[in-house]
mmCIF file with all atom_site columns, C-alpha atoms in Angstrom:
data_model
loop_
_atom_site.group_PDB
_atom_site.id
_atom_site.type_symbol
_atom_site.label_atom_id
_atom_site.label_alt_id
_atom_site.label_comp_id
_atom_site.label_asym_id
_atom_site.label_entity_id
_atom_site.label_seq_id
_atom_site.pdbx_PDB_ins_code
_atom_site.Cartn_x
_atom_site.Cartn_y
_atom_site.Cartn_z
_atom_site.occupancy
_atom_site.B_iso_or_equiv
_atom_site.pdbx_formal_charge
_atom_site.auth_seq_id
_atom_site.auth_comp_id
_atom_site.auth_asym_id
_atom_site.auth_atom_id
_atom_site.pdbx_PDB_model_num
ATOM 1   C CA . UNK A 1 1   ? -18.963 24.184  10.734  1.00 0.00 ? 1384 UNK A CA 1
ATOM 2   C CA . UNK A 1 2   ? -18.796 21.516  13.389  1.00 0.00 ? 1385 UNK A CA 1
ATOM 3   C CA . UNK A 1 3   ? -21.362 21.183  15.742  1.00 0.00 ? 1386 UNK A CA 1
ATOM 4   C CA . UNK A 1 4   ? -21.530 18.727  18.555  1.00 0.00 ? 1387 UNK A CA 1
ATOM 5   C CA . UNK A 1 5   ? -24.037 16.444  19.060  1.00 0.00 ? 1388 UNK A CA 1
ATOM 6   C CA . UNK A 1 6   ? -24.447 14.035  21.538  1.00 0.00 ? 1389 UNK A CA 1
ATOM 7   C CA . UNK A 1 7   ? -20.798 12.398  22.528  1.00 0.00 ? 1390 UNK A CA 1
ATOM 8   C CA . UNK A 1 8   ? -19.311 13.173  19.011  1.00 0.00 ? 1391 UNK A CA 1
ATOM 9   C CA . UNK A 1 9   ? -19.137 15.877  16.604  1.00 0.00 ? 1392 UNK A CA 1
ATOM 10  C CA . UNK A 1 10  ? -20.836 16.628  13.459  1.00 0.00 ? 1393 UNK A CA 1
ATOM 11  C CA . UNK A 1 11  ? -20.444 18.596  10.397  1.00 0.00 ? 1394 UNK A CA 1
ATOM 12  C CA . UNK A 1 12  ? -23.061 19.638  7.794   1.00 0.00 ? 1395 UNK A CA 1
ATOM 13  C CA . UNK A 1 13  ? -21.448 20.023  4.598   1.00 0.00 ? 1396 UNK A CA 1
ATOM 14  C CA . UNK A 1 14  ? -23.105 20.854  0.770   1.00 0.00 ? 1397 UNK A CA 1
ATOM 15  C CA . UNK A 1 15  ? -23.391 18.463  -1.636  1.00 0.00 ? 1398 UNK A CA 1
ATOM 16  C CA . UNK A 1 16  ? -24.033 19.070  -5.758  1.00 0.00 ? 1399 UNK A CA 1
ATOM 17  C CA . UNK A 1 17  ? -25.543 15.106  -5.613  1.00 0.00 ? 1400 UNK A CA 1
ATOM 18  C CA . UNK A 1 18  ? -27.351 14.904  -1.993  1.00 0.00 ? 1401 UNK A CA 1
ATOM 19  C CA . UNK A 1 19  ? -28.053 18.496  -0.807  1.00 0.00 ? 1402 UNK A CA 1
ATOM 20  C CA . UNK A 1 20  ? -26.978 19.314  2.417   1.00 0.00 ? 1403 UNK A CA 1
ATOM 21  C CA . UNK A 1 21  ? -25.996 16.402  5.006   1.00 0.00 ? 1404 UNK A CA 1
ATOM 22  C CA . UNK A 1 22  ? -24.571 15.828  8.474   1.00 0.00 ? 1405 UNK A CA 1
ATOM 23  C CA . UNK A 1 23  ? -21.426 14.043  8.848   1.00 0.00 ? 1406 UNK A CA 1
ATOM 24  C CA . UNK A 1 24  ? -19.608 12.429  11.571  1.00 0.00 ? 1407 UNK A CA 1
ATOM 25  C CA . UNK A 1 25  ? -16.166 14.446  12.577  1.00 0.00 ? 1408 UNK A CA 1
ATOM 26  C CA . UNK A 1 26  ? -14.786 10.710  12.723  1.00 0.00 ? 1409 UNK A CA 1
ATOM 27  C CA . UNK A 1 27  ? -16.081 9.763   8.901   1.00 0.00 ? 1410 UNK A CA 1
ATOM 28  C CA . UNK A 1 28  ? -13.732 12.534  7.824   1.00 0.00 ? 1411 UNK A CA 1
ATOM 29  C CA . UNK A 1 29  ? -11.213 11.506  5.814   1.00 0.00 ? 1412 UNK A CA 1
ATOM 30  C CA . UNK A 1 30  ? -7.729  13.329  5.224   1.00 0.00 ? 1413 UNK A CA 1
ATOM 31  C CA . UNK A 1 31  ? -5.409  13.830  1.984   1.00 0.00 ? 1414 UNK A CA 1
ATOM 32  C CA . UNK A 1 32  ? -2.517  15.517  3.627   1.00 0.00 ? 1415 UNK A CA 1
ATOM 33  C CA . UNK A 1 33  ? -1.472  15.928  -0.299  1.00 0.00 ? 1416 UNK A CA 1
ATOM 34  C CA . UNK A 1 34  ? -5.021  16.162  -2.067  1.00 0.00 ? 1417 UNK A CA 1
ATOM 35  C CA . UNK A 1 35  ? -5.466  14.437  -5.251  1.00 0.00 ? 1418 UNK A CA 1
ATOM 36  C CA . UNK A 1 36  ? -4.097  15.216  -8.197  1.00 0.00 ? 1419 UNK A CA 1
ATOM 37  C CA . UNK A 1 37  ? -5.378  18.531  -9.384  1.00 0.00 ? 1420 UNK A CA 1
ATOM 38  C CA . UNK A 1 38  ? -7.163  19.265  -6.257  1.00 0.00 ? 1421 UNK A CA 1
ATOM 39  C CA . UNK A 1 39  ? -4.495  19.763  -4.175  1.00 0.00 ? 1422 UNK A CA 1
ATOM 40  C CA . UNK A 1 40  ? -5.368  21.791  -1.961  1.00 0.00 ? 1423 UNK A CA 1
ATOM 41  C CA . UNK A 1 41  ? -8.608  19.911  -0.351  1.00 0.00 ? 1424 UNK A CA 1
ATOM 42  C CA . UNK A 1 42  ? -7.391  18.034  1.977   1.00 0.00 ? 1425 UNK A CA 1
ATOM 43  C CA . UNK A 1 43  ? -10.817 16.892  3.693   1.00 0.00 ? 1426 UNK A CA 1
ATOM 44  C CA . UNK A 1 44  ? -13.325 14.157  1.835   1.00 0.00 ? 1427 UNK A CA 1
ATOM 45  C CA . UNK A 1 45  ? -16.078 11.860  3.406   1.00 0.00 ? 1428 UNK A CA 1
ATOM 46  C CA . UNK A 1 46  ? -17.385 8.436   1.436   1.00 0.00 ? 1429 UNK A CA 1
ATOM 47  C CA . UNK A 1 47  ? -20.902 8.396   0.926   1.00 0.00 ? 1430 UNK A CA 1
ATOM 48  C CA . UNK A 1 48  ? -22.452 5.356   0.023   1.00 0.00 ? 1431 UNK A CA 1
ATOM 49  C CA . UNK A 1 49  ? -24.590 5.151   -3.050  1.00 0.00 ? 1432 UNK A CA 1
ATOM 50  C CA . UNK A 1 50  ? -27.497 2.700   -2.061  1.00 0.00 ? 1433 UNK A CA 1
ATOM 51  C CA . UNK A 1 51  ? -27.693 -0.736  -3.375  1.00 0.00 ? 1434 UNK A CA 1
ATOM 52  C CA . UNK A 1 52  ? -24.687 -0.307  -5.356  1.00 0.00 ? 1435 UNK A CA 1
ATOM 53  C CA . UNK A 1 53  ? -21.175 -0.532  -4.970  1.00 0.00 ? 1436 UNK A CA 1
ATOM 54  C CA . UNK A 1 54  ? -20.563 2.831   -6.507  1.00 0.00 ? 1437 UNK A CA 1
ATOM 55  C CA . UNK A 1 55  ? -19.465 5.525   -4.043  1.00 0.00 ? 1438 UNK A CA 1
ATOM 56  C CA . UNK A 1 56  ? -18.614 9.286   -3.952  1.00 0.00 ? 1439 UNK A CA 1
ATOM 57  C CA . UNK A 1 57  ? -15.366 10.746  -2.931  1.00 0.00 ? 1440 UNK A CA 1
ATOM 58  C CA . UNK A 1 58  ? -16.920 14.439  -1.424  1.00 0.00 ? 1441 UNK A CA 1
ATOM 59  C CA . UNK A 1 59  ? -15.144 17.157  -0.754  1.00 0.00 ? 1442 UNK A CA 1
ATOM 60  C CA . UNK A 1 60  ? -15.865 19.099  2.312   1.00 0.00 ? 1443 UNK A CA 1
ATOM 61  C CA . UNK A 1 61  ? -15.397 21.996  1.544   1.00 0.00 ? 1444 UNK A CA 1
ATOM 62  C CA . UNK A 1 62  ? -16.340 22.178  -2.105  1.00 0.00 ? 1445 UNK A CA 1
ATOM 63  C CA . UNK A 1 63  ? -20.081 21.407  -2.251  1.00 0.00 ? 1446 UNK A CA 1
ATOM 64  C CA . UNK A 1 64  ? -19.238 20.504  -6.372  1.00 0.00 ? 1447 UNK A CA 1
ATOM 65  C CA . UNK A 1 65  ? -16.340 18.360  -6.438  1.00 0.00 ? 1448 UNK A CA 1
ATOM 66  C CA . UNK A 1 66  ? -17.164 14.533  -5.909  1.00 0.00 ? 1449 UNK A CA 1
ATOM 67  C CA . UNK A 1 67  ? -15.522 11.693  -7.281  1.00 0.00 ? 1450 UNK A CA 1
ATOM 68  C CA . UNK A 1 68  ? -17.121 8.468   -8.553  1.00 0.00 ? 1451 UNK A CA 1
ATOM 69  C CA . UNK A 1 69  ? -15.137 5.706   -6.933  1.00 0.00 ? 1452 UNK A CA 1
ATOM 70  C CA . UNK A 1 70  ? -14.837 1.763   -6.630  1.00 0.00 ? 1453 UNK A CA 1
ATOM 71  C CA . UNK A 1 71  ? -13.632 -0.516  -4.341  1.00 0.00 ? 1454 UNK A CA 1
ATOM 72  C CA . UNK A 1 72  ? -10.848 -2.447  -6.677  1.00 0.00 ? 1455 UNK A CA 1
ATOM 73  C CA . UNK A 1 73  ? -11.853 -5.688  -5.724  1.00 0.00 ? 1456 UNK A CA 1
ATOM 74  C CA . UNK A 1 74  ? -15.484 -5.068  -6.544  1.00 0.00 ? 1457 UNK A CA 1
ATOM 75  C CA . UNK A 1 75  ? -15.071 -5.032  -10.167 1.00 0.00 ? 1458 UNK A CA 1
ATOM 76  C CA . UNK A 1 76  ? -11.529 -7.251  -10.698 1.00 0.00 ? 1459 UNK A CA 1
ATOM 77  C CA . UNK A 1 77  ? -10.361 -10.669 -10.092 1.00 0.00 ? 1460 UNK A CA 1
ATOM 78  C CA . UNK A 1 78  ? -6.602  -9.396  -9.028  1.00 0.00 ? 1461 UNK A CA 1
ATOM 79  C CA . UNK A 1 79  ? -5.033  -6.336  -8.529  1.00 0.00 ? 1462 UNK A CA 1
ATOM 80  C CA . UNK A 1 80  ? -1.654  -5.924  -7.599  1.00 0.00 ? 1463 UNK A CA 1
ATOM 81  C CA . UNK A 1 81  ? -0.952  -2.872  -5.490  1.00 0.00 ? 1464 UNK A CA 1
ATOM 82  C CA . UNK A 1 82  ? 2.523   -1.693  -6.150  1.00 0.00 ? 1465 UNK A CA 1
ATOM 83  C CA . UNK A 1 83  ? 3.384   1.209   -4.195  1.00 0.00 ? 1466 UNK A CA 1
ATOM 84  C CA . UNK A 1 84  ? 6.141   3.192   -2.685  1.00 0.00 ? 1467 UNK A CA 1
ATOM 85  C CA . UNK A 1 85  ? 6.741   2.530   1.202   1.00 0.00 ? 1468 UNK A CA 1
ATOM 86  C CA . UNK A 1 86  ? 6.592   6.236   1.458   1.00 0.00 ? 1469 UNK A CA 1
ATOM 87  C CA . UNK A 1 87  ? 3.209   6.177   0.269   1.00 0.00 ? 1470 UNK A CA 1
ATOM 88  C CA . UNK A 1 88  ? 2.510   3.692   2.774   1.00 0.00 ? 1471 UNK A CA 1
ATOM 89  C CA . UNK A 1 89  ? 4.063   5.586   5.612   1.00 0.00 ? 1472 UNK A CA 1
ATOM 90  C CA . UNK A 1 90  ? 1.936   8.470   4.037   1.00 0.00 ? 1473 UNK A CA 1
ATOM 91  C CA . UNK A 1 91  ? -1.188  6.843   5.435   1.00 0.00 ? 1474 UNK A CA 1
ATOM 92  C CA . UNK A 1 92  ? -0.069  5.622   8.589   1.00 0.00 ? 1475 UNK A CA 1
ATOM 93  C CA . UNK A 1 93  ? 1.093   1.894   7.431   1.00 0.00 ? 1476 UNK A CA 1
ATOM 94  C CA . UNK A 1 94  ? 3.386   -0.210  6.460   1.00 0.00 ? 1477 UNK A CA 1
ATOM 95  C CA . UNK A 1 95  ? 0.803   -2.882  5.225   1.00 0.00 ? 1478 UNK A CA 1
ATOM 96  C CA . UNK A 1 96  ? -1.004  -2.686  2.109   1.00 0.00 ? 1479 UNK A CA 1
ATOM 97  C CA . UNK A 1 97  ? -3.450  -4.984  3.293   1.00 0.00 ? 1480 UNK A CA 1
ATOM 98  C CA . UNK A 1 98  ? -4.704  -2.894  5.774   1.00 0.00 ? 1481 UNK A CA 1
ATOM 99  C CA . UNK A 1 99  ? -5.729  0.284   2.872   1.00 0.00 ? 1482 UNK A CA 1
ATOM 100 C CA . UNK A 1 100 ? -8.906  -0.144  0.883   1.00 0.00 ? 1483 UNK A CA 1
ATOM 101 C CA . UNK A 1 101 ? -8.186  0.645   -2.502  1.00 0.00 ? 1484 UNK A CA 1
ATOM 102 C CA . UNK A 1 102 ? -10.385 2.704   -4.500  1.00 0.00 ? 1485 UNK A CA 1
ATOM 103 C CA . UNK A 1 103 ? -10.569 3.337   -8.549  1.00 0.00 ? 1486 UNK A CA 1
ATOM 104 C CA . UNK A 1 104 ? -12.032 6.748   -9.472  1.00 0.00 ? 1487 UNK A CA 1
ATOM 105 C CA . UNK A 1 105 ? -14.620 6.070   -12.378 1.00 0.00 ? 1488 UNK A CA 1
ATOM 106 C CA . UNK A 1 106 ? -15.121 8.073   -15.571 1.00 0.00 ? 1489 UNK A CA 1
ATOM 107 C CA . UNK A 1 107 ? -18.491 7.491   -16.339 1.00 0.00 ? 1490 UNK A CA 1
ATOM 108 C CA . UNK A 1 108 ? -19.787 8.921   -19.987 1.00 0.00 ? 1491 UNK A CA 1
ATOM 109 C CA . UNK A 1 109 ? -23.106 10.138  -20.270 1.00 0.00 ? 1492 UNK A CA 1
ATOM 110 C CA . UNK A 1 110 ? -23.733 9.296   -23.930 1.00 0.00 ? 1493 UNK A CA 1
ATOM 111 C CA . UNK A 1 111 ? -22.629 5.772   -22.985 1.00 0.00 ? 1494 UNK A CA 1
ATOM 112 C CA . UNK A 1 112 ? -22.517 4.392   -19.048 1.00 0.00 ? 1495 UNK A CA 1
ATOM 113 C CA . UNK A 1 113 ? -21.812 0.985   -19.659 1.00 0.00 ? 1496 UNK A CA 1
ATOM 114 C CA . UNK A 1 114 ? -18.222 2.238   -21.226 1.00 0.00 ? 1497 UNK A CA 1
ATOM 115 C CA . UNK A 1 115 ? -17.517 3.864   -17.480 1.00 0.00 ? 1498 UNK A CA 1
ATOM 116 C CA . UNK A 1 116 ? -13.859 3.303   -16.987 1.00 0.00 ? 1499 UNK A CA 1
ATOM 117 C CA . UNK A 1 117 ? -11.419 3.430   -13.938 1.00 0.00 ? 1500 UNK A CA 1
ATOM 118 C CA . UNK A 1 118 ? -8.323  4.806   -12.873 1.00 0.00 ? 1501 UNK A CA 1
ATOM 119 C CA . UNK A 1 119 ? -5.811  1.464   -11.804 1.00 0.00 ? 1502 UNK A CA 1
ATOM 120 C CA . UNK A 1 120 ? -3.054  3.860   -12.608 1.00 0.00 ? 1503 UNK A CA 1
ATOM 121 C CA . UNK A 1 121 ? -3.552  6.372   -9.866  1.00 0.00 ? 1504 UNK A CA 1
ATOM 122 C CA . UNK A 1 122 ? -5.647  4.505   -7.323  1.00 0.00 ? 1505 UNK A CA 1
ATOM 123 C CA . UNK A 1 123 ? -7.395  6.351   -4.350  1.00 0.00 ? 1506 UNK A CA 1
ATOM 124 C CA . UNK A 1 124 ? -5.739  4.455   -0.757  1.00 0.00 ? 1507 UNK A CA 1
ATOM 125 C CA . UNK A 1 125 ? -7.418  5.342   2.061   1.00 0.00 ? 1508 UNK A CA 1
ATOM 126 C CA . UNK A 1 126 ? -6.369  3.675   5.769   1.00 0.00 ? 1509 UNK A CA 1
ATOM 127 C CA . UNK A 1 127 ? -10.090 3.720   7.326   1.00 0.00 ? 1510 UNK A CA 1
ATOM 128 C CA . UNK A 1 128 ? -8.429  3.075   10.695  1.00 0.00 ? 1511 UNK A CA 1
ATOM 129 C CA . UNK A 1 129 ? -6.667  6.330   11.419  1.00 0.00 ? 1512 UNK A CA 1
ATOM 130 C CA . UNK A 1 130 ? -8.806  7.750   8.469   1.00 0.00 ? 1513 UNK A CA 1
ATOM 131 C CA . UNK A 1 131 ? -5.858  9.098   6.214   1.00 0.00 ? 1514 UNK A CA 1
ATOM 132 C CA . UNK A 1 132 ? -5.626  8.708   2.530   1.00 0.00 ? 1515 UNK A CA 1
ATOM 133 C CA . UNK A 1 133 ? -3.565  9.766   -0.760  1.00 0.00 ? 1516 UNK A CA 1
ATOM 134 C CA . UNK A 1 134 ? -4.094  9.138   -4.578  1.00 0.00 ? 1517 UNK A CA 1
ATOM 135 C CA . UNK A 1 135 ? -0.941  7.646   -5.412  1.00 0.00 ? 1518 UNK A CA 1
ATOM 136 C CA . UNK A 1 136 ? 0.510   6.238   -8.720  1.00 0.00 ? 1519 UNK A CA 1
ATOM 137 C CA . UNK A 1 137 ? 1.119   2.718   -9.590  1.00 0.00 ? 1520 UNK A CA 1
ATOM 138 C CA . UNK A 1 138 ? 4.291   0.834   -9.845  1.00 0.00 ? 1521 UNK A CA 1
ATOM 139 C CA . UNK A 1 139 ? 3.028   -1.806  -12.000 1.00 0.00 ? 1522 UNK A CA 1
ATOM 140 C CA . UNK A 1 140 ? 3.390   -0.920  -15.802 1.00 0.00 ? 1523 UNK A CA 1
ATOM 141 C CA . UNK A 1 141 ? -0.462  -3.071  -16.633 1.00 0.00 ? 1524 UNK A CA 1
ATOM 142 C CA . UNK A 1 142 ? -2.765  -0.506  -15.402 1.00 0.00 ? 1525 UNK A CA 1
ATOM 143 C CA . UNK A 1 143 ? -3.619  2.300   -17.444 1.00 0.00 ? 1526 UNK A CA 1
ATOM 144 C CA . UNK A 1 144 ? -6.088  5.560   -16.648 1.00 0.00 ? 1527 UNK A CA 1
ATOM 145 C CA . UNK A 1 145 ? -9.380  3.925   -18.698 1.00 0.00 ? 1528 UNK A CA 1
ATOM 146 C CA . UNK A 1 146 ? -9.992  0.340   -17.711 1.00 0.00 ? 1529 UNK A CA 1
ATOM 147 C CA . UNK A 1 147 ? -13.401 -0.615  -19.027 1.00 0.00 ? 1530 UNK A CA 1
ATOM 148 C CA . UNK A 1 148 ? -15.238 -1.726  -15.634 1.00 0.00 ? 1531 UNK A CA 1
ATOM 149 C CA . UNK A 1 149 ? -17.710 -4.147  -17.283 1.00 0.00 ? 1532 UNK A CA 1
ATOM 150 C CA . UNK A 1 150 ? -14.920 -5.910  -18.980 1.00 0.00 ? 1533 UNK A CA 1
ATOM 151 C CA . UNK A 1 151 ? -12.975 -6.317  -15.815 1.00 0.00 ? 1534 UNK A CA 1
ATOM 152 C CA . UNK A 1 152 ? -16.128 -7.125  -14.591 1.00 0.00 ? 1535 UNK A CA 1
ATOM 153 C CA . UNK A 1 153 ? -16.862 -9.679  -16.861 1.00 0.00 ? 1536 UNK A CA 1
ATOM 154 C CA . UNK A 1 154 ? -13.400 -10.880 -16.302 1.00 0.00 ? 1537 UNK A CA 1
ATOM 155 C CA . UNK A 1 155 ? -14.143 -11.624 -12.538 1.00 0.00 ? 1538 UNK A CA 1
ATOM 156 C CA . UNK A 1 156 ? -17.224 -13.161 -12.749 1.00 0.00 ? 1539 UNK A CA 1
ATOM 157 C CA . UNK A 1 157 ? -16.111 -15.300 -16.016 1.00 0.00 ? 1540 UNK A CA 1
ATOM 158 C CA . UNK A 1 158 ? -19.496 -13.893 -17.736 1.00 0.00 ? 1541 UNK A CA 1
#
């Protein structure tokens, strides 16, 4: 339900993680496609997980489904975003360097530190006109489980 507040409008919307909370209409983010296997939610928000670089992909309308996700370039040296132009287009650009591109994690309760990300169907979202898609990779080197503390380790040369 949108509300408005001030000069903008708001939305409260239930989380599973954080209860309810009021978002921004403008932090709104739309999948015009969904992701894969939840097609047909087209509306997440980000929310920022505090003094980390881990993130949730939330679902607006689904109070349970959230994603884990990481920036790309917070956990690996290089990453080479290979990508249709029509997935460009999909988000409003022709320029990959305008997207942030986002890995969802697999995190494994028995074990954390063996979380692994998706590099093979990466999350791009164009935070200017605030339109994303989960799209697949072009490049043949990324797979569904990358370890994120080796790529980690890999970056940092730990």
């Amino acid at each position: 339900m949108l509300e408005k507040r001030g000069a903008s409008l708001t939305m409260t919307i239930n989380t599973k993680q954080f209860g309810s909370i009021d978002i921004d209409e403008s932090e709104i983010i739309s999948f015009p496609d969904g992701l894969f296997g939840f097609e047909s939610l087209k509306k997440f928000t980000l929310i920022e997980e505090p003094d980390s670089p881990m993130m949730w992909l939330q679902s607006c309308s689904e109070s349970d489904l959230a994603f884990v996700i990481l920036r790309v370039v917070d956990f690996m040296k290089e990453y080479d975003l290979s990508i249709s132009q029509s997935d460009l287009e999909s988000v409003g650009t022709e320029d990959p360097s305008e997207l942030d591109v986002f890995a969802i994690v697999t995190i494994p309760l028995e074990n954390p530190s063996e979380m692994t990300a998706n590099l093979m169907g990466p999350v791009i979202i164009n935070m200017k006109d605030k339109k994303g898609r989960q799209v697949i990779s072009l490049c043949d080197k990324y797979k569904t489980k990358h370890r994120v503390l080796d790529e980690l380790q890999a970056k940092t040369g730990a």
